[in-house]
mmCIF file of C-alpha atoms in Angstrom:
data_model
loop_
_atom_site.group_PDB
_atom_site.id
_atom_site.type_symbol
_atom_site.label_atom_id
_atom_site.label_comp_id
_atom_site.label_asym_id
_atom_site.label_seq_id
_atom_site.Cartn_x
_atom_site.Cartn_y
_atom_site.Cartn_z
ATOM 1 C CA MET A 149 -0.110 -0.158 0.045
ATOM 2 C CA SER A 150 1.332 3.244 -0.770
ATOM 3 C CA ILE A 151 0.243 7.199 0.262
ATOM 4 C CA THR A 152 0.878 9.575 -1.801
ATOM 5 C CA TYR A 153 0.185 13.491 -1.488
ATOM 6 C CA PRO A 154 -0.474 16.399 -3.742
ATOM 7 C CA HIS A 155 2.821 18.305 -4.972
ATOM 8 C CA ASP A 156 1.245 21.588 -3.608
ATOM 9 C CA ARG A 157 -0.498 22.521 -0.494
ATOM 10 C CA THR A 158 -1.373 26.140 -2.091
ATOM 11 C CA ILE A 159 -3.197 26.667 -4.934
ATOM 12 C CA PRO A 160 -1.229 28.161 -7.827
ATOM 13 C CA SER A 161 -2.181 31.926 -8.983
ATOM 14 C CA ASP A 162 -3.015 30.898 -12.404
ATOM 15 C CA GLY A 163 -5.888 28.608 -11.078
ATOM 16 C CA LEU A 164 -5.870 24.827 -11.393
ATOM 17 C CA THR A 165 -4.518 24.602 -14.835
ATOM 18 C CA ALA A 166 -0.527 23.693 -13.883
ATOM 19 C CA ALA A 167 0.699 20.307 -14.366
ATOM 20 C CA PRO A 168 1.131 18.467 -11.688
ATOM 21 C CA ARG A 169 5.021 16.940 -10.912
ATOM 22 C CA GLU A 170 5.988 13.940 -12.239
ATOM 23 C CA GLU A 171 7.770 12.788 -9.032
ATOM 24 C CA PRO A 172 5.727 11.813 -5.976
ATOM 25 C CA PHE A 173 6.360 14.168 -2.671
ATOM 26 C CA VAL A 174 7.761 12.971 -0.446
ATOM 27 C CA PRO A 175 7.859 14.155 3.111
ATOM 28 C CA VAL A 176 10.298 15.475 4.932
ATOM 29 C CA TYR A 177 11.111 12.826 7.896
ATOM 30 C CA ALA A 178 11.242 10.531 4.464
ATOM 31 C CA ARG A 179 13.910 12.601 2.937
ATOM 32 C CA THR A 180 17.850 11.730 2.169
ATOM 33 C CA ARG A 181 20.216 13.601 3.335
ATOM 34 C CA SER A 182 21.802 16.583 0.973
ATOM 35 C CA ALA A 183 25.065 15.200 -1.028
ATOM 36 C CA THR A 184 27.680 16.978 1.604
ATOM 37 C CA GLY A 185 26.051 14.432 4.150
ATOM 38 C CA ARG A 186 27.850 11.593 5.410
ATOM 39 C CA LYS A 187 26.271 8.883 3.083
ATOM 40 C CA GLY A 188 26.121 5.126 5.059
ATOM 41 C CA GLY A 189 29.280 3.468 5.626
ATOM 42 C CA VAL A 190 30.681 2.303 9.192
ATOM 43 C CA LYS A 191 29.947 4.768 12.005
ATOM 44 C CA SER A 192 32.600 5.119 14.631
ATOM 45 C CA TRP A 193 30.430 3.450 16.806
ATOM 46 C CA MET A 194 30.365 0.146 14.806
ATOM 47 C CA ILE A 195 33.966 -0.343 15.176
ATOM 48 C CA LEU A 196 34.602 0.919 19.120
ATOM 49 C CA ALA A 197 31.304 -0.593 20.703
ATOM 50 C CA PRO A 198 32.749 -4.528 19.991
ATOM 51 C CA ILE A 199 36.301 -3.726 20.403
ATOM 52 C CA GLY A 200 34.640 -1.829 24.284
ATOM 53 C CA VAL A 201 32.874 -5.483 24.842
ATOM 54 C CA LEU A 202 36.286 -7.876 24.233
ATOM 55 C CA VAL A 203 38.218 -5.340 26.326
ATOM 56 C CA LEU A 204 35.345 -5.695 29.599
ATOM 57 C CA GLY A 205 35.153 -9.227 28.569
ATOM 58 C CA ALA A 206 38.797 -9.679 29.255
ATOM 59 C CA ALA A 207 39.235 -8.011 32.135
ATOM 60 C CA ALA A 208 36.158 -9.669 33.983
ATOM 61 C CA VAL A 209 37.837 -12.799 32.782
ATOM 62 C CA VAL A 210 41.665 -11.734 34.030
ATOM 63 C CA LEU A 211 39.794 -10.688 37.453
ATOM 64 C CA VAL A 212 37.554 -14.107 37.737
ATOM 65 C CA THR A 213 40.340 -16.425 37.228
ATOM 66 C CA ALA A 214 42.756 -14.436 39.836
ATOM 67 C CA GLN A 215 43.208 -16.616 42.416
ATOM 68 C CA GLY A 216 44.397 -14.201 45.053
ATOM 69 C CA GLU A 217 47.652 -13.265 43.796
ATOM 70 C CA HIS A 218 47.364 -9.645 44.044
ATOM 71 C CA VAL A 219 46.100 -9.938 47.276
ATOM 72 C CA ALA A 220 48.294 -7.996 50.293
ATOM 73 C CA PRO A 221 49.699 -10.406 52.626
ATOM 74 C CA VAL A 222 48.094 -10.493 56.644
ATOM 75 C CA PRO A 223 50.672 -8.891 58.516
ATOM 76 C CA LEU A 224 51.445 -11.475 61.212
ATOM 77 C CA VAL A 225 51.941 -8.798 64.301
ATOM 78 C CA GLU A 226 50.553 -5.417 64.827
ATOM 79 C CA PRO A 227 52.305 -2.550 64.530
ATOM 80 C CA ALA A 228 52.906 -0.865 67.741
ATOM 81 C CA ALA A 229 50.461 2.360 68.721
ATOM 82 C CA THR A 230 53.017 4.579 69.725
ATOM 83 C CA GLY A 231 56.901 4.736 68.783
ATOM 84 C CA PRO A 232 59.671 3.534 71.309
ATOM 85 C CA VAL A 233 59.800 5.226 74.756
ATOM 86 C CA LEU A 234 63.572 6.936 75.394
ATOM 87 C CA PRO A 235 64.554 6.498 78.455
ATOM 88 C CA THR A 236 65.055 10.375 80.428
ATOM 89 C CA GLN A 237 68.687 12.110 80.116
ATOM 90 C CA PRO A 238 69.904 13.975 83.051
ATOM 91 C CA ARG A 239 69.823 18.092 83.060
ATOM 92 C CA VAL A 240 72.979 19.193 82.666
ATOM 93 C CA ASP A 241 72.784 22.907 84.224
#
């Protein structure tokens, strides 16, 4: 099923004697871009999206398969809360 639209919305000044155009009217939303616009082809996101998915997938696999190799060892002795206490020196006056 196709829908065609009249070639002009306004009535010409010389009446209805003007011959209609040969090509059908195309609505604005259905028209193609001008020749200066980008024509088809591969867009940048079409290349970057799969690469991003592969990078994220590889990072997830590395995190899952890592068996605690990068975990810091637990200290065996707690560090002292204060510094060492020095004996007092006699005052020399």
